[in-house]
XYZ file of C-alpha atoms in Angstrom:
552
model
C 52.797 -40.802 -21.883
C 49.213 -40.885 -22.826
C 47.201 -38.430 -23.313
C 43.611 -38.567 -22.324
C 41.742 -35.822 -24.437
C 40.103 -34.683 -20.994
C 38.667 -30.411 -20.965
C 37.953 -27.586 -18.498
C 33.964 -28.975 -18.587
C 31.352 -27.306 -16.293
C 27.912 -28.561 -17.137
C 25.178 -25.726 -17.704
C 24.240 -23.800 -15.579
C 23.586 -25.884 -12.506
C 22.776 -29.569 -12.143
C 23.511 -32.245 -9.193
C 23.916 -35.721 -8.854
C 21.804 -36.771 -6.845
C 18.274 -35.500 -7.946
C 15.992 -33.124 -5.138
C 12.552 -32.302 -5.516
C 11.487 -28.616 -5.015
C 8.326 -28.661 -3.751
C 6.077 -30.819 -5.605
C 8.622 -30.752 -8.598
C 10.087 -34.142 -8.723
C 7.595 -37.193 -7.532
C 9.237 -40.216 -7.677
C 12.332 -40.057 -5.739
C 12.473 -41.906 -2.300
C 13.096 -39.402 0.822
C 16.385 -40.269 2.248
C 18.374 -37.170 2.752
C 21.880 -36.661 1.092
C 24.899 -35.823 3.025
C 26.865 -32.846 1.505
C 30.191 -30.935 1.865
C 28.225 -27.878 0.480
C 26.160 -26.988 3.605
C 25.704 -23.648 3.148
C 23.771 -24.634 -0.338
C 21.311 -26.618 0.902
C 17.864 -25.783 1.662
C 14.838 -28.132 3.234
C 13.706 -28.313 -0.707
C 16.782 -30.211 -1.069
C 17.273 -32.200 1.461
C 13.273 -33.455 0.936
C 13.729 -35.973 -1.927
C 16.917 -37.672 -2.831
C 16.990 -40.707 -4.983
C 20.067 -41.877 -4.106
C 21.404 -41.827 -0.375
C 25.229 -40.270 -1.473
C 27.600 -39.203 1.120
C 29.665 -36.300 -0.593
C 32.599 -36.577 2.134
C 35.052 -33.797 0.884
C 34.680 -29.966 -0.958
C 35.490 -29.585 -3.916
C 38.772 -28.333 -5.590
C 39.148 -25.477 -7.719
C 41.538 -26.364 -10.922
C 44.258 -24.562 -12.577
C 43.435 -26.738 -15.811
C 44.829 -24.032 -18.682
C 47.542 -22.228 -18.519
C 46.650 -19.799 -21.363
C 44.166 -17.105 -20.680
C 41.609 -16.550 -23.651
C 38.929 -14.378 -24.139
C 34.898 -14.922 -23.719
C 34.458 -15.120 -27.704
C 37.016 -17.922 -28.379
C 35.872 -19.493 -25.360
C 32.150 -19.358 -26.539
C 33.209 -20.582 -29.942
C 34.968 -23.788 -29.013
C 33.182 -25.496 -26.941
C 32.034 -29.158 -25.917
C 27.822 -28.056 -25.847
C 27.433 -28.088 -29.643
C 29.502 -31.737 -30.165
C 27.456 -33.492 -27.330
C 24.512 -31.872 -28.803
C 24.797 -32.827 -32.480
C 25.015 -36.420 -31.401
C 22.080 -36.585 -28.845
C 19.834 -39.445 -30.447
C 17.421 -40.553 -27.682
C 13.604 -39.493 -27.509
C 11.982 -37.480 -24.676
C 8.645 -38.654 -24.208
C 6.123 -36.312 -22.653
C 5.871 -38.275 -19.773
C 5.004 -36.721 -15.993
C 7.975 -38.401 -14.547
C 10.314 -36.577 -16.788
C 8.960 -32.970 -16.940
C 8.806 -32.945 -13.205
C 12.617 -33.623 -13.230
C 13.253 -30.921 -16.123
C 11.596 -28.518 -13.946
C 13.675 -29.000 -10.625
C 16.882 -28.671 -13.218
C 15.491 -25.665 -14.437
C 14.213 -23.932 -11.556
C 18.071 -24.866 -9.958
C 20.396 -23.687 -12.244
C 22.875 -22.559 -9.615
C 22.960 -26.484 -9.007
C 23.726 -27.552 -12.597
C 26.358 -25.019 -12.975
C 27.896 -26.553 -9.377
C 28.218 -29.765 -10.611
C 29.558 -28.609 -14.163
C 32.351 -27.371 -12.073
C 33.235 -30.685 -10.439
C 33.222 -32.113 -13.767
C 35.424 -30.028 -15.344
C 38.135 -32.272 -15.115
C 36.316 -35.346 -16.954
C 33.638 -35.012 -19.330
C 35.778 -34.565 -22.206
C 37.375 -37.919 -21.957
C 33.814 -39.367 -20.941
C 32.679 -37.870 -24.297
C 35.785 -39.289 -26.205
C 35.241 -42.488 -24.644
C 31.578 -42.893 -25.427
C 32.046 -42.154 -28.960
C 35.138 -44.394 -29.220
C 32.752 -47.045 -28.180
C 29.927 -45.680 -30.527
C 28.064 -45.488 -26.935
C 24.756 -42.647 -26.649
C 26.391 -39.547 -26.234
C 23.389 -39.482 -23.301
C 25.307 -41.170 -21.060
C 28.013 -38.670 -20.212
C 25.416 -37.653 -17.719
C 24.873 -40.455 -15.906
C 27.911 -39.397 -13.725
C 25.215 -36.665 -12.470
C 22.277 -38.895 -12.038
C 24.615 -41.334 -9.899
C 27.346 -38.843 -8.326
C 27.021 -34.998 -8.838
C 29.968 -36.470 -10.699
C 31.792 -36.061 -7.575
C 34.301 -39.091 -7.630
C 34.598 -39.643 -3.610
C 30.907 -39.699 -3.739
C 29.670 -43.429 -1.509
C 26.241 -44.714 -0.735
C 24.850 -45.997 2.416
C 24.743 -49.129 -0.432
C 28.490 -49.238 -0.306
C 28.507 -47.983 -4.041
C 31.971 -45.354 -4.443
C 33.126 -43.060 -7.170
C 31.296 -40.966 -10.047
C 29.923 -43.865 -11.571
C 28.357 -45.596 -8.116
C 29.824 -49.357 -8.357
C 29.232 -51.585 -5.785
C 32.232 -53.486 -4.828
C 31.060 -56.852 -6.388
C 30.333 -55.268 -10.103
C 33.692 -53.277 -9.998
C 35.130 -56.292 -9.271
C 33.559 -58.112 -12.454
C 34.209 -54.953 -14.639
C 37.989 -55.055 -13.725
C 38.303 -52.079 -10.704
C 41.235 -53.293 -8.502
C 40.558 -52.862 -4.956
C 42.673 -52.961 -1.927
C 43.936 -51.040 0.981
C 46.141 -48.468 -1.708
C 44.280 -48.341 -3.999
C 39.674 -48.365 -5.366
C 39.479 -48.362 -8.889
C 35.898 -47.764 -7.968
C 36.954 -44.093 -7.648
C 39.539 -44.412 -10.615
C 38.397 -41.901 -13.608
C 39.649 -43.693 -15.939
C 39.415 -47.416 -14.383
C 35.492 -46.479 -13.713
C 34.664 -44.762 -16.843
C 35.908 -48.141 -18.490
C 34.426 -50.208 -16.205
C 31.078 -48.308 -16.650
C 30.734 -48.625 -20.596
C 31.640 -52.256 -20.413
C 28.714 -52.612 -17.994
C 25.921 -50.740 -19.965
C 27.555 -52.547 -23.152
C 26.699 -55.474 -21.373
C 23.358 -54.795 -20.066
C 22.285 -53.425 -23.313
C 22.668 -56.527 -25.420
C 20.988 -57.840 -22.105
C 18.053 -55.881 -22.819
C 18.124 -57.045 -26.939
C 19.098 -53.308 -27.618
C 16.736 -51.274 -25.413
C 18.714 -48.406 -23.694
C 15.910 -47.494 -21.182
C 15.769 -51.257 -19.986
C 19.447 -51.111 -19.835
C 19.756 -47.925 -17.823
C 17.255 -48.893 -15.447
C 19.147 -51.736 -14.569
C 22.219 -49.887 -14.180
C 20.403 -48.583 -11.263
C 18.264 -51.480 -10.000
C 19.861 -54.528 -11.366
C 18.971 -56.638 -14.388
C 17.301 -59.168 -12.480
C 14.753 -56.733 -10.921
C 14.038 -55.075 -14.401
C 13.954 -58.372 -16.096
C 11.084 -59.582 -13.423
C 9.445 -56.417 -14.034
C 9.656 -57.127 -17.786
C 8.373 -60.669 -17.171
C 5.852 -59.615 -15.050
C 4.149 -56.964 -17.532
C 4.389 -59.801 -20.492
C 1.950 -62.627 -18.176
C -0.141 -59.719 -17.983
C -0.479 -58.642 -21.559
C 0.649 -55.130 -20.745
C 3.302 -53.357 -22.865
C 6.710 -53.711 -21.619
C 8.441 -50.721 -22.069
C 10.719 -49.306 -19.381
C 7.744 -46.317 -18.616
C 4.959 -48.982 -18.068
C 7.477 -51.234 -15.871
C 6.360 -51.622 -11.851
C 10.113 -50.884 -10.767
C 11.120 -49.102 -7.391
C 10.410 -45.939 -6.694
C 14.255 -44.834 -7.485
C 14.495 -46.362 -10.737
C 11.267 -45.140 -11.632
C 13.000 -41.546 -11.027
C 16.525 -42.438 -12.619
C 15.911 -42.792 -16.138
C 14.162 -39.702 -16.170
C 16.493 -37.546 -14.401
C 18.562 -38.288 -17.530
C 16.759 -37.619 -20.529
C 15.674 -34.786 -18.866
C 19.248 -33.498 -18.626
C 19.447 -34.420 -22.561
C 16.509 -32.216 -23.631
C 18.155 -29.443 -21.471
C 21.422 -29.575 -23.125
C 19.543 -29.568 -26.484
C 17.708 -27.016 -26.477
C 18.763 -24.721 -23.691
C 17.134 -21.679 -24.778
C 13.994 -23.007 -24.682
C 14.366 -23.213 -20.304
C 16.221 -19.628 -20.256
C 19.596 -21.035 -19.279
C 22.960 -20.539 -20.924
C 25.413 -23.564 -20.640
C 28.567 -23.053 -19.054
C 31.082 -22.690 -21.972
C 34.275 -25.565 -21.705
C 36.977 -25.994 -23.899
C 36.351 -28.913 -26.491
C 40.019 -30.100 -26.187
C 41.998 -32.139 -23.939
C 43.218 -30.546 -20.612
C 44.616 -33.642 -18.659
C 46.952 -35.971 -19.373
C 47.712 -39.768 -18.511
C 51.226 -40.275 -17.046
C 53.244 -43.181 -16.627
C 55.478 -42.861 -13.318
C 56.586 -46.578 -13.816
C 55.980 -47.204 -9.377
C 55.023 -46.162 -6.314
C 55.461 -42.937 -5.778
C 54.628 -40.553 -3.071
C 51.576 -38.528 -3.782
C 52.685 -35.244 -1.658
C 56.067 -35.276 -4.041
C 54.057 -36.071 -7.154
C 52.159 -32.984 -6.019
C 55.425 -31.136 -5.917
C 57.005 -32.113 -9.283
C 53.438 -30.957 -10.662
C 53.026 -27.465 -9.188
C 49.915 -28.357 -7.647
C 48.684 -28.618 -4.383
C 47.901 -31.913 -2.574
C 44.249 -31.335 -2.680
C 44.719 -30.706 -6.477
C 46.494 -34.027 -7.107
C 44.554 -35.955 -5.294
C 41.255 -34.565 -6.673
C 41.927 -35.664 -10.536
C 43.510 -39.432 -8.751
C 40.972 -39.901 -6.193
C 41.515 -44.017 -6.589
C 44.756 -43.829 -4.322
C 43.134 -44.228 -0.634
C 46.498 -43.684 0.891
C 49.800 -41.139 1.208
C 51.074 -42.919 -1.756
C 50.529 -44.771 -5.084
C 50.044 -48.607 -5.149
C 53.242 -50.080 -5.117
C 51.771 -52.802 -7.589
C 49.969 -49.939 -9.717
C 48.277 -48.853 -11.649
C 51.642 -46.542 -12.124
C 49.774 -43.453 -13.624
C 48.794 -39.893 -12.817
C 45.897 -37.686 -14.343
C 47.577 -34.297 -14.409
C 46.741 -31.330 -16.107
C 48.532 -31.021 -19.668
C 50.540 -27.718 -19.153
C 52.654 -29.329 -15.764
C 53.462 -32.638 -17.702
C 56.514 -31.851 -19.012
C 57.809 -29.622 -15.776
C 56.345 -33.507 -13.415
C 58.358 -35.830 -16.043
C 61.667 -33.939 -15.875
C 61.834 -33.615 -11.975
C 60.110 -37.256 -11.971
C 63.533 -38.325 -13.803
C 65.843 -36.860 -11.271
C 64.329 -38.794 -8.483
C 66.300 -41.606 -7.473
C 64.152 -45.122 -7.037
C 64.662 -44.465 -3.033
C 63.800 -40.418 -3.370
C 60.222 -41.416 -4.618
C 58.894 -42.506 -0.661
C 60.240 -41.172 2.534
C 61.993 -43.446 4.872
C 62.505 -44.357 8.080
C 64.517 -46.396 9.887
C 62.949 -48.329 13.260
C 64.476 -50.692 15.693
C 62.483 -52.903 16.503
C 60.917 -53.341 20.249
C 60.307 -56.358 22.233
C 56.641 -57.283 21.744
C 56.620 -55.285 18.363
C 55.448 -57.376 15.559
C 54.659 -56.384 11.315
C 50.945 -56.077 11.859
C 51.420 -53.229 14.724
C 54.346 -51.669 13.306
C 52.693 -51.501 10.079
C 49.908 -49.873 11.843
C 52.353 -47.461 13.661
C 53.790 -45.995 10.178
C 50.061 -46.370 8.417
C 51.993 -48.441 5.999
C 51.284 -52.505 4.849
C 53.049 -55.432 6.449
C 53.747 -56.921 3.151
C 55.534 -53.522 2.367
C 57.511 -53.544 4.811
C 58.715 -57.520 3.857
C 59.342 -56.327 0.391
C 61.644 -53.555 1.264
C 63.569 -55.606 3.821
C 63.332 -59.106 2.284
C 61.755 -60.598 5.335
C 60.105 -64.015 4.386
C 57.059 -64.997 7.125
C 56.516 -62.960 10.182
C 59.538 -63.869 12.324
C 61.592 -60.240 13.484
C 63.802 -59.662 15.998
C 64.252 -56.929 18.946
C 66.949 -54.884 18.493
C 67.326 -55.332 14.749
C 66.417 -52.475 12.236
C 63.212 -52.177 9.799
C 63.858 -50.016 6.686
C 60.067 -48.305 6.967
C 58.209 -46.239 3.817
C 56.475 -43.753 5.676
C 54.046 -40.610 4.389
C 56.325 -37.257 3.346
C 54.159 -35.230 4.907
C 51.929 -34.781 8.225
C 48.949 -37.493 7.030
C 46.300 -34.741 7.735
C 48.189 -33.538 4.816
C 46.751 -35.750 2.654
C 43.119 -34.451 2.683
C 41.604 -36.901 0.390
C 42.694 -40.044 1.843
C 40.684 -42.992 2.901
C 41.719 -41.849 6.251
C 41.493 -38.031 6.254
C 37.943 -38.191 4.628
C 36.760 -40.482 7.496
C 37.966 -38.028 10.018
C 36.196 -34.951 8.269
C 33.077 -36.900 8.441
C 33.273 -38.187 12.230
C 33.951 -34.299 12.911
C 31.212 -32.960 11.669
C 28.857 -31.215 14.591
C 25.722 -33.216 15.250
C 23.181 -32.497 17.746
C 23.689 -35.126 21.197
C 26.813 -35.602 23.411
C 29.857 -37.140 21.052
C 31.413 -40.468 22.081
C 34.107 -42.373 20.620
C 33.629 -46.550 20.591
C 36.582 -48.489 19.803
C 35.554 -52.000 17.973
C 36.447 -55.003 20.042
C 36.694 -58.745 18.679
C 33.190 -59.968 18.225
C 32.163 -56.176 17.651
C 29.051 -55.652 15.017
C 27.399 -52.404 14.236
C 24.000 -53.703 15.762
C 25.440 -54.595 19.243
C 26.971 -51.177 19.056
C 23.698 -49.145 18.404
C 21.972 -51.331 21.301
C 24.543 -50.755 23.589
C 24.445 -46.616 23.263
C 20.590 -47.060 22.334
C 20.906 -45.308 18.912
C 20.589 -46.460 15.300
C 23.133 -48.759 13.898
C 22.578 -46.641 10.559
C 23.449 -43.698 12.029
C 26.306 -45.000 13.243
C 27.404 -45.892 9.776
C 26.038 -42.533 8.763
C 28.389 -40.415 11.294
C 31.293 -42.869 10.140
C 30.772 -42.336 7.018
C 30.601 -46.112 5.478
C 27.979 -48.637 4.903
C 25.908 -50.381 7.341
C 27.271 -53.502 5.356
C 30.696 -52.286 5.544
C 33.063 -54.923 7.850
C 34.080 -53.605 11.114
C 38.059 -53.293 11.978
C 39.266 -54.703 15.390
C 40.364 -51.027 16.789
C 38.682 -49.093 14.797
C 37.342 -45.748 16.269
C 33.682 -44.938 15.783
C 32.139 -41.713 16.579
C 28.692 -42.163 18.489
C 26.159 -39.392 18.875
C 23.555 -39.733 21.603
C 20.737 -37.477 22.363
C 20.505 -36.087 25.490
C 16.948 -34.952 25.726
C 15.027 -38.538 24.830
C 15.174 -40.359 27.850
C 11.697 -41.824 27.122
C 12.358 -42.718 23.996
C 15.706 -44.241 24.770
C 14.127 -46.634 27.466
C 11.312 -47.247 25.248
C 13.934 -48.239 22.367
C 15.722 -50.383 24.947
C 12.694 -52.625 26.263
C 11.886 -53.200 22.602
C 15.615 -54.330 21.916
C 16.182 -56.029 25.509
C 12.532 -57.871 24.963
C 10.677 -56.173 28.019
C 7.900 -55.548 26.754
C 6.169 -51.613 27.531
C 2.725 -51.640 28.239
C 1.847 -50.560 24.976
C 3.606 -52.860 22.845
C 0.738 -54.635 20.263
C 2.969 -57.575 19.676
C 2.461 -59.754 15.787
C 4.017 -63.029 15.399
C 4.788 -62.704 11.186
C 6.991 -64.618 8.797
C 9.594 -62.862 6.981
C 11.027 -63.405 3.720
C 15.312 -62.829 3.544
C 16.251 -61.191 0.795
C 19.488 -60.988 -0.852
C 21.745 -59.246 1.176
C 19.880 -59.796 4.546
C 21.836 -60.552 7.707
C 21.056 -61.353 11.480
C 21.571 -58.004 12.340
C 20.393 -55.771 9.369
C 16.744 -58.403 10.148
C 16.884 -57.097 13.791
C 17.767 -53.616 13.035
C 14.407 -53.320 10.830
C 12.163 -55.164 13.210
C 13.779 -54.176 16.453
C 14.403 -57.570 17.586
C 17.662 -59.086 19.178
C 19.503 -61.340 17.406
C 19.539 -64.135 20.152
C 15.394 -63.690 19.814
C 15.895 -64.511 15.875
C 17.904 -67.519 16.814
C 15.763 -68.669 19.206
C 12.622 -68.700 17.227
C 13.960 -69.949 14.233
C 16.811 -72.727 16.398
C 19.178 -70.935 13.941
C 22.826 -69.967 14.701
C 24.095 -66.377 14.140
C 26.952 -67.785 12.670
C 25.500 -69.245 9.389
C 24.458 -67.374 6.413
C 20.959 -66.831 5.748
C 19.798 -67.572 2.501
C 17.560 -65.505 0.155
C 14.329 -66.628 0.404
C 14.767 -68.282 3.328
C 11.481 -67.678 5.602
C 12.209 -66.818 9.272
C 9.349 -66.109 11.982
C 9.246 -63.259 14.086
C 7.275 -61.832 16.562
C 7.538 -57.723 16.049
C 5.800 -54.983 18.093
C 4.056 -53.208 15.540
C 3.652 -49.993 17.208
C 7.424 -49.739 17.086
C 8.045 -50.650 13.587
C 6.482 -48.071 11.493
């Protein structure tokens, strides 16, 4: 067993993760609107300015992290403020950009002491591991820049967990990701993965932290340009007199401004929220798979609990090829371990035993049970794909109902696709040759808000049989059929039509082109005497001919 060092932390007293302007508070953020399980928190100050487009699919979990009750003096005297504080080492400029984003903080404390809470579980072992590294103390609060250090946190930009990885660079900085299992979302795979990355782009940036932290947000490429860029020109090229997007511009600010607060606290009329400086979780090794609703059990917690301080499990049960480790808090390891050791290697998963059907085969009986086909060959030695009516399978299935299991991949989906919007609700079911724009032209809505109500990316990869919900408004009818002559290529009367050449940038497809020009696909090909089929290049130039009274 290791043990992780990890406290009862809850930031001062209010901060969030992604950062909201209050009036004319905070003036560099971009004004995409956050999606929140706290609804009854949010305001239209809020939801006006959000940096960073995060879905927060699930509410949060209240912790039973001590078992030993304590009073307010001991509390006050041993905590984490006054060791984060004594090692803060970066300067706060006087710059606009950064008192702006002091002042939302301030004038929101109920928010900082909201997302204290949700990272009560971590920041201790985010401090420990910073200053194992000999990393800025500074960045234990880039968890609340990126994620309201909510670990199920995703963006529309496909990036997951507290620290906001893309799946590409969690691949590179070693976060395992499969159908069981996102390491993405993994406290202790992603807190890894995250110092190895700003290790990384900090020797990029020959030792500048700012540089380094701004391309933790917008890439090192696009800071390096920037950097380039302001040398040709003779201008100075430090990260406040960089031309970088309008998020970035916002990002490094939103953290040094949480620095000064922590500092000097006093100075804003806030008290931080006292937390223990000592560990409260633990690291445990449960050698394989194991069932997360009997984990749960052997713990004395509740489902929600467990799956709250493991959130990199997407399923009803560990990875069977790990990692084979639990966070759990430090007063239930040694009541976990010892009923851990009485299970039998077959008690750990729940079983089932299926005859097979004629016309069954592993894919849909793997579906059936929510359960992987090479699973099920592992448990019953089946080599290829070859099974037999009549015979039995030998099937792991979930211990529990899988609405159970409110934090899994699945469970989160379904909380999201049930959430009341305004329109009449309709359910799509992907078919082979399915994409997301064909879908919003065929119910004449959005294919991002399609993703949005489905809560993925409008990247994401569709699944043959997947169930998407689809709202449509019933009240827009000439809107709808203006939407649909622009997409179908009649042309309304109206229409002040631009032929213009368009530069694909990385990440660009056919449809995410025609989605922001309202164009068809086929029109794309046709112009161009490109097919849909190939990859488009970055910097590839394509012409198009756009109505430009329906693309503002």
């Amino acid at each position: 067993m290791k043990y992780l060092l990890l406290p009862v932390v809850v930031l001062l007293a209010g901060c969030q993760s992604l950062s909201q302007s209050d009036g004319n508070a905070i003036t560099d953020n971009s004004d995409s609107q956050v999606e929140t399980a706290h609804p009854v928190e949010i305001n239209q100050a809020l939801l006006a300015d959000e940096s960073i487009d995060v879905i927060h699919p699930v509410a949060d979990v209240d912790f039973s992290l001590n078992n030993t009750l304590k009073d307010q003096k001991a509390i006050d005297e041993n905590n984490i403020w006054p060791r984060i504080r004594s090692q803060l080492t970066f300067d706060i400029p006087n710059q606009k950009r950064l008192v702006s984003q002091r002042n939302w903080y301030v004038k929101h404390p109920s928010y900082l002491k909201r997302v204290a809470k949700r990272a009560e579980p971590f920041l201790y072992y985010i401090v420990q591991e910073l200053e194992k590294n000999d990393m800025p103390i500074e960045l234990a609060f880039l968890p609340i820049v990126e994620s309201a250090f909510d670990p199920f946190a995703y963006s529309h930009g496909r990036a997951s967990g507290m620290w906001q990885f893309v799946p590409g660079t969690g691949e590179r900085f070693g976060m395992k990701q499969n159908w069981w299992y996102d390491g993405r979302r993994d406290v202790v795979a992603s807190t890894e993965g995250a110092i190895q990355y700003l290790k990384y782009l900090h020797k990029f940036f020959d030792g500048d932290w700012m540089l380094a932290l701004a391309a933790y947000n917008s890439g090192e490429g696009r800071v390096r340009k920037a950097v380039r860029k302001n040398k040709r020109l003779g201008k100075p090229t430090d990260f406040w007199s960089l031309d970088l997007p309008k998020e970035t511009r916002a990002y490094v600010p939103k953290l040094l401004a949480l620095a000064d607060i922590v500092k000097r606290p006093e100075d804003f009329n806030l008290s931080l929220y006292s937390i223990d400086n000592k560990s409260v979780l633990s690291q445990v090794d449960i050698k394989s798979q194991l069932d997360l609703a009997k984990a749960a059990t052997l713990a004395g917690l509740s489902l929600a609990e467990l799956q709250r301080l493991n959130p990199g499990f997407n399923r009803w049960a560990t990875d069977p090829d790990g990692p084979h480790r639990l966070l759990l808090p430090s007063h239930s390891v040694a009541k976990f371990e010892l009923g851990l050791n009485k299970l039998s290697k077959k008690d750990r998963l729940a079983w089932q035993r299926y005859k097979i059907k004629s016309g069954d085969n592993l894919g849909l009986i793997a579906n059936k049970f929510n359960t992987r086909v090479d699973l099920i060959q592992q448990v019953n030695n089946i080599k290829g794909n070859q099974i037999r009516a009549g015979k039995h399978l030998l099937i792991p299935v979930a211990a529990k109902s899988l609405d159970s299991y409110v934090f899994s991949q699945e469970q989160r989906i379904a909380k999201k696709q049930n959430r009341p919007q305004k329109g009449r609700k309709l359910v799509h079911t992907v078919k082979s040759g399915d994409n997301l724009w064909d879908i919003g032209r065929k119910y004449k809505v959005n294919s991002k808000s399609i993703a949005k109500w489905n809560g993925f990316a409008p990247r994401d990869t569709l699944k043959l049989g997947q169930k998407l919900v689809i709202w449509q408004k019933s009240n827009t009818k000439s809107n709808k059929s203006n939407y649909a002559n622009s997409k179908t290529g009649n042309r309304v009367e109206n229409a002040i039509m631009r032929n213009i050449t368009y530069k694909v940038l990385r990440g660009d497809s056919f449809a995410r082109i025609a989605d922001k020009f309202n164009v068809r696909i086929s029109d794309i090909e046709r112009w161009n005497n490109l097919d849909r089929k190939k990859y488009l290049q970055p910097g590839q130039r394509l012409k198009l001919s756009v109505d430009v009274t329906n693309n503002i």
